[in-house]
Short mmCIF file of C-alpha atoms in Angstrom, two decimals:
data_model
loop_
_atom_site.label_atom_id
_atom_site.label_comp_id
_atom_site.label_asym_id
_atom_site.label_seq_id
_atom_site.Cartn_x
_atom_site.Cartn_y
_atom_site.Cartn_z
CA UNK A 1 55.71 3.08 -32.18
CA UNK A 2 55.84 0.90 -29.10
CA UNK A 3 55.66 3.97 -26.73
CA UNK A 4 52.68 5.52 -29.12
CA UNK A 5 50.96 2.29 -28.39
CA UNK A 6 51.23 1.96 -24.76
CA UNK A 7 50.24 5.60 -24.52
CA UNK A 8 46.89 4.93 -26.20
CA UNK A 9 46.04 2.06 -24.39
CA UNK A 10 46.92 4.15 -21.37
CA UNK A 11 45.24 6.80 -22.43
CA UNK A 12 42.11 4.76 -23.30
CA UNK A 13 42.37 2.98 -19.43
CA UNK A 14 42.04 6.43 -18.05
CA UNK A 15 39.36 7.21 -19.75
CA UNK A 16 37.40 4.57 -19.26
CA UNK A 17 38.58 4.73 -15.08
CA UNK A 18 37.22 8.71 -15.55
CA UNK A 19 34.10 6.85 -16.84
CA UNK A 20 33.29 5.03 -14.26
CA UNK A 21 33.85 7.33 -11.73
CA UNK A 22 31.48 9.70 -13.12
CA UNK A 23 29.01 7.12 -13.51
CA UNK A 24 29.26 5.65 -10.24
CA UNK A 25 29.07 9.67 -8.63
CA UNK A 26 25.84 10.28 -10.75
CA UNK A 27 24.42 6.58 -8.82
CA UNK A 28 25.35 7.74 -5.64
CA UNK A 29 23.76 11.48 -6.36
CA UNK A 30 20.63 9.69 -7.71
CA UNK A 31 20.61 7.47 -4.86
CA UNK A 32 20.75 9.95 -1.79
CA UNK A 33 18.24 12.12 -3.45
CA UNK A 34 15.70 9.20 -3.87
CA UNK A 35 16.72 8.98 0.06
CA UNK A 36 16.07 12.98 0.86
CA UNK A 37 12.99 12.25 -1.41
CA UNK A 38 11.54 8.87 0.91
CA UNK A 39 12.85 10.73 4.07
CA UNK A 40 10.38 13.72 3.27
CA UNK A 41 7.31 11.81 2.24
CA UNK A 42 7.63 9.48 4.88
CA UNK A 43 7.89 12.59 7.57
CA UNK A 44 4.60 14.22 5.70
CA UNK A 45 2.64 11.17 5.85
CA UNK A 46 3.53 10.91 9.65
CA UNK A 47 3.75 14.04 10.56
CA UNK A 48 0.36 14.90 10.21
CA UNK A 49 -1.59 12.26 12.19
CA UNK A 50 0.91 12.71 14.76
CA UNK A 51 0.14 16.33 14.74
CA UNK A 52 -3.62 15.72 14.96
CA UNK A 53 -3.11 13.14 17.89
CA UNK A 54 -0.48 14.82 19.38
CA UNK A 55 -3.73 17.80 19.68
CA UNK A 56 -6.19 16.01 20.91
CA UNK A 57 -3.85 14.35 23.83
CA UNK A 58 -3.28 18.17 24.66
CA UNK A 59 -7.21 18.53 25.49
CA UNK A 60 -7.02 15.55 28.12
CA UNK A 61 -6.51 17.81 30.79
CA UNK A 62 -9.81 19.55 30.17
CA UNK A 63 -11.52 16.10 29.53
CA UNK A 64 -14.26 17.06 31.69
CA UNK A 65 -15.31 19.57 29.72
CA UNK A 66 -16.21 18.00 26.99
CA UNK A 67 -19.71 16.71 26.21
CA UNK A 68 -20.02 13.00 25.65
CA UNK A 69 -20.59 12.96 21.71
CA UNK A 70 -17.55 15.59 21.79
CA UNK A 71 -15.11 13.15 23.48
CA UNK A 72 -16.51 9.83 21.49
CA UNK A 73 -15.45 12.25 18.31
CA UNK A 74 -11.80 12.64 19.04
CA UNK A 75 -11.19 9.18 20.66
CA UNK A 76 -12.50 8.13 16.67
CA UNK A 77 -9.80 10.71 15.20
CA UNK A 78 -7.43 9.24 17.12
CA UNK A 79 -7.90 6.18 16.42
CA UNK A 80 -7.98 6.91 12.92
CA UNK A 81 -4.48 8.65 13.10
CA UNK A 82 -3.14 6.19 14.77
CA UNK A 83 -4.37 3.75 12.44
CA UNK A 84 -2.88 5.56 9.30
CA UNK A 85 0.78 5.69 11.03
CA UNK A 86 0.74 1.96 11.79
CA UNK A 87 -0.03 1.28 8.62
CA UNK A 88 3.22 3.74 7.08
CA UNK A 89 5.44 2.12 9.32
CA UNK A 90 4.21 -1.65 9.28
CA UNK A 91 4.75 -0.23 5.44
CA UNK A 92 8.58 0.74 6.21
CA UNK A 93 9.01 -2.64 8.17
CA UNK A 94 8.09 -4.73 4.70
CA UNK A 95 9.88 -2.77 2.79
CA UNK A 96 13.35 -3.00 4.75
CA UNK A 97 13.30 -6.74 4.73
CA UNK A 98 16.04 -7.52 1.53
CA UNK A 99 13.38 -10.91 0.75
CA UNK A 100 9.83 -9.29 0.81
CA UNK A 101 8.52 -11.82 -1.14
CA UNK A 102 9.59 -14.62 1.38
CA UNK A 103 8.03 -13.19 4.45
CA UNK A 104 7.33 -16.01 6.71
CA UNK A 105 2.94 -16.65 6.32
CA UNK A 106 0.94 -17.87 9.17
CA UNK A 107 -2.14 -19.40 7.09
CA UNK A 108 -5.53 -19.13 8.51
CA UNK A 109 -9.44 -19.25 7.46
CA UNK A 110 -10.67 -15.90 7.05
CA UNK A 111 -13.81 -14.66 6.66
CA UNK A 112 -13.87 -12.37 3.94
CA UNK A 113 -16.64 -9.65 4.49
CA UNK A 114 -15.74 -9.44 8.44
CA UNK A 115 -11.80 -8.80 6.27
CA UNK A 116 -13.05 -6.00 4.54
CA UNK A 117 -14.45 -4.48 7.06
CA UNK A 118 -11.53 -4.47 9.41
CA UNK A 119 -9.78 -3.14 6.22
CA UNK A 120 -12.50 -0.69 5.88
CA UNK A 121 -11.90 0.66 9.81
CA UNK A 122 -8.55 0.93 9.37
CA UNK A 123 -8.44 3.39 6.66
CA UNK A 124 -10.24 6.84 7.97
CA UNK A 125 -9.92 8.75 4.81
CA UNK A 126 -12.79 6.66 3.00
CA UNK A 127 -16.11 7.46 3.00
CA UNK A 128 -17.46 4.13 3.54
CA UNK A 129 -21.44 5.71 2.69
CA UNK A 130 -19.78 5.67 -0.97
CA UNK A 131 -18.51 2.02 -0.86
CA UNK A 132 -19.85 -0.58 -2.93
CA UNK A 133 -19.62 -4.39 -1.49
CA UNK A 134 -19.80 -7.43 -4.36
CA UNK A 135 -19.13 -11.14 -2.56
CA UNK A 136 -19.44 -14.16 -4.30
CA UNK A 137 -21.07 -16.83 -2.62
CA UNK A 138 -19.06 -18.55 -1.11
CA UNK A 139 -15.25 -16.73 -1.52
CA UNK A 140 -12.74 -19.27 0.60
CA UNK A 141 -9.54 -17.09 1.48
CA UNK A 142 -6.97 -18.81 3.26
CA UNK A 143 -3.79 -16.45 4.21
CA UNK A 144 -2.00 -14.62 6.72
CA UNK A 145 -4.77 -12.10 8.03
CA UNK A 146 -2.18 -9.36 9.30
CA UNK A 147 -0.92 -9.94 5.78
CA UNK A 148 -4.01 -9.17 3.78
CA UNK A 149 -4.93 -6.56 6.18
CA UNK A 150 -2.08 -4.80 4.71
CA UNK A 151 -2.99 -5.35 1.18
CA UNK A 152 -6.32 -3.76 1.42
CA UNK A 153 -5.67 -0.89 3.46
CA UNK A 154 -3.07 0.21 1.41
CA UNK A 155 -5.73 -0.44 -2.55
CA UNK A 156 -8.27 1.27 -0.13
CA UNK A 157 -5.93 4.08 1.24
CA UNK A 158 -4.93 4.33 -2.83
CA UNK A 159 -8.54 4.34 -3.83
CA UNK A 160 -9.68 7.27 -1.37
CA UNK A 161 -6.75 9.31 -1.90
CA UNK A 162 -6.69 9.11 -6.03
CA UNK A 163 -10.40 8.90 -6.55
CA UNK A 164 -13.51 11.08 -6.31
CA UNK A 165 -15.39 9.42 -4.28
CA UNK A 166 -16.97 6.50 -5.25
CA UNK A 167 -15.47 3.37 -4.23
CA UNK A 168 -16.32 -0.32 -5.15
CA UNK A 169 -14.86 -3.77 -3.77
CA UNK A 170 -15.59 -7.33 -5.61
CA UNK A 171 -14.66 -10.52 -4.07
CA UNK A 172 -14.53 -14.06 -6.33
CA UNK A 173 -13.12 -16.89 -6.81
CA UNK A 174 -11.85 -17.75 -10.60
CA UNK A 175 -8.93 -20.15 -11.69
CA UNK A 176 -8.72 -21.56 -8.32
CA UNK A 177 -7.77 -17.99 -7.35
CA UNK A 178 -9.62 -16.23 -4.73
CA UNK A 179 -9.68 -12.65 -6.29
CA UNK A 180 -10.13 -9.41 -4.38
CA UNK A 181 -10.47 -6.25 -6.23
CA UNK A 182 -10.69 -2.61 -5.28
CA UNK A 183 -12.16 -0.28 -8.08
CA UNK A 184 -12.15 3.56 -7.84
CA UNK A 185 -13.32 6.50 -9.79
CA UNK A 186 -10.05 8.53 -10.11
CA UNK A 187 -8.07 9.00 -13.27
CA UNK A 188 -6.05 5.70 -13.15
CA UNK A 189 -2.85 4.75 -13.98
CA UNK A 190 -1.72 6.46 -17.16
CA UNK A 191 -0.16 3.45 -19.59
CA UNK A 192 3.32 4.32 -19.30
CA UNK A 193 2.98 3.83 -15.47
CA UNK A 194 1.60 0.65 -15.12
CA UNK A 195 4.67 -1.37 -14.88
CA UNK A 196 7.06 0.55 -12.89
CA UNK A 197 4.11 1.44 -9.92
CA UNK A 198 5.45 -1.82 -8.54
CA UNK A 199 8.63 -0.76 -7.57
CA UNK A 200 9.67 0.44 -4.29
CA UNK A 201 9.39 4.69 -4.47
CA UNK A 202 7.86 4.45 -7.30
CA UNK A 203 4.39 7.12 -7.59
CA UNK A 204 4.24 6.85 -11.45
CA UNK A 205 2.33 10.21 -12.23
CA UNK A 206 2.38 11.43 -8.35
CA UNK A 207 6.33 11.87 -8.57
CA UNK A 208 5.68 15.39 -8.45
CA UNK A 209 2.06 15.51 -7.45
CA UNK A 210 0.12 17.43 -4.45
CA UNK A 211 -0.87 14.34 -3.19
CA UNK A 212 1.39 12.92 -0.37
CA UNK A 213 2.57 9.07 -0.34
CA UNK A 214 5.51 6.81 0.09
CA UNK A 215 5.42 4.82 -3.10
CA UNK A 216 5.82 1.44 -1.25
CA UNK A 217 2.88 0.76 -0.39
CA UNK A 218 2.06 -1.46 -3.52
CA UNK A 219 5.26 -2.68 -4.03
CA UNK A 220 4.50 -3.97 -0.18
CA UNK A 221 1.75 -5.15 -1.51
CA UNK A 222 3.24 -7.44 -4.43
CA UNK A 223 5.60 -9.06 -2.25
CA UNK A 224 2.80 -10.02 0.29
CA UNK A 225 0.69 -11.68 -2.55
CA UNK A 226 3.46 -13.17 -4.17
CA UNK A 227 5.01 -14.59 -0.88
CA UNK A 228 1.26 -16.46 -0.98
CA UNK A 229 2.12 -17.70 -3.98
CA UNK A 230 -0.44 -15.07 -5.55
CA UNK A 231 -0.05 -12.16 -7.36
CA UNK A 232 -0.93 -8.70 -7.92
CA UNK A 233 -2.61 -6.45 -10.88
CA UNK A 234 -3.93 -3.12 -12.08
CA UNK A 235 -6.19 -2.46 -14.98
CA UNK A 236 -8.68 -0.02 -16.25
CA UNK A 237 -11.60 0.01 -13.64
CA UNK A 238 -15.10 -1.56 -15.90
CA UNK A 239 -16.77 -0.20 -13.27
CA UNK A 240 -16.10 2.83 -11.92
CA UNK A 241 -13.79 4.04 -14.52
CA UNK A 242 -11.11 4.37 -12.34
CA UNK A 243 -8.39 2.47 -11.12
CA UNK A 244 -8.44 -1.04 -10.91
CA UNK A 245 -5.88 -2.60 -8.30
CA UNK A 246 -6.51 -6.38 -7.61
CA UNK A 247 -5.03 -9.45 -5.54
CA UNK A 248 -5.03 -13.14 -6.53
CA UNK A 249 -4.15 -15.93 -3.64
CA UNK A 250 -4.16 -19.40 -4.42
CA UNK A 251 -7.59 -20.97 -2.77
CA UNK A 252 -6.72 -23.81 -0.32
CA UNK A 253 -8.95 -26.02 1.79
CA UNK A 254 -9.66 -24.10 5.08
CA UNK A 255 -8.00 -25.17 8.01
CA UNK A 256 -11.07 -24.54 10.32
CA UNK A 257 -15.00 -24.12 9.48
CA UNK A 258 -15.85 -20.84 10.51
CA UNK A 259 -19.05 -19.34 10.45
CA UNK A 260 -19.64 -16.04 7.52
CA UNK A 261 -16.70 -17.68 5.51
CA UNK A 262 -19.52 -18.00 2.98
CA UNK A 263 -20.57 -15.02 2.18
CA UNK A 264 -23.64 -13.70 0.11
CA UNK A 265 -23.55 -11.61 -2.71
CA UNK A 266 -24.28 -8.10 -1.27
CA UNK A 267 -23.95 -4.28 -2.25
CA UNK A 268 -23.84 -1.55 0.84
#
């Protein structure tokens, strides 16, 4: 009976063992595809600016050719271009660093409206005849500017890839939170979504969609905010319909007066 014991428990041990081996290979599989998956969306997204300003550096030899209006054109494109892959890789940077939420914050006053419209610049894709501008007066925003930057490129890059068009920004200050929000008129965030789009990789409903994207970019997000001692949300847009994505720093006293800090409550 001793030996029919020992055999079981054996038996049992090796089972277990042949558990966790095949649990640990199905990790590992899971893991190196979510790496083949990052790899290739990560190529897309920069392998099409690159293309386009890879192009229009081909046409500098016949630069004198071109007609004023023609060259002013594709110095904007790329620009543009070059703005979208700085933003993927600043993107990649964030996301490598093990303690995103600890990045070290160099705190300055920043005006809010000339913020947006840096953000606004950066991101080519939006159609910035169909963007709506709502600043309280006045909205004090004391942060890292490079920071932020990165925030709203990446709501605004969101809003003009998901949506259809239309898209709104409101500025406030509420719970001694200065609030930015970007609303779109896409379909949103569908319920069983809304939690996980925080994680890194993570596209929620654009896992298998036509639409090309990392799936860092908010998660970058979030860990910017929250290294601010903010935070970051989503909800049903009110406005628009659309998505909702929003960003709450703590307000502080400004370190410097600086002139448009307060802002007037506008629409363009």
């Amino acid at each position: 009976t001793g030996a029919v014991i020992v055999g079981g428990i054996v038996t049992t041990m090796l089972l277990v063992l042949v558990r966790q081996v095949a649990l640990i290979a199905e990790q590992r599989r899971k893991i190196e595809l979510e790496q083949h998956g990052v790899i290739a969306t990560v190529s897309h997204e920069l392998r099409t600016p690159l293309t386009t300003v890879v192009g229009f550096l081909d046409l500098l030899d016949d630069w004198d050719h071109y007609s004023d209006e023609e060259k002013v054109e594709m110095v904007r494109l790329m620009r543009g271009q070059s703005h979208v892959m700085a933003r993927v890789v600043g993107d990649l940077v964030s996301v490598a660093r093990e303690e995103i939420e600890q990045l070290d914050i160099t705190r300055s006053s920043i005006g809010v409206r000339e913020l947006l419209n840096s953000a606004t610049q950066l991101v080519p894709e939006l159609d910035t005849a169909s963007l709506g501008l709502a600043i309280s007066d006045p909205t004090p925003l004391t942060a890292d500017r490079e920071r932020m930057l990165q925030i709203l490129t990446n709501y605004l890059s969101n809003a003009a890839k998901y949506g259809s068009g239309r898209v709104h920004v409101s500025a406030f200050v509420e719970s001694a939170q200065t609030v930015i929000e970007v609303h779109d008129d896409g379909p949103g965030v569908p319920d069983i979504f809304r939690l996980v789009i925080w994680e890194r990789f993570e596209r929620g409903p654009q896992r298998q969609g036509a639409i090309p994207g990392s799936g860092i970019g908010l998660s970058v997000a979030r860990g910017i905010a929250r290294s601010h001692g903010g935070e970051t949300h989503y909800r049903r847009s009110e406005i628009l319909g659309g998505a909702c994505f929003s960003v709450r720093i703590p307000v502080l006293y400004p370190l410097i007066d600086q002139p448009g800090d307060s802002e007037s409550a506008a629409t363009a």
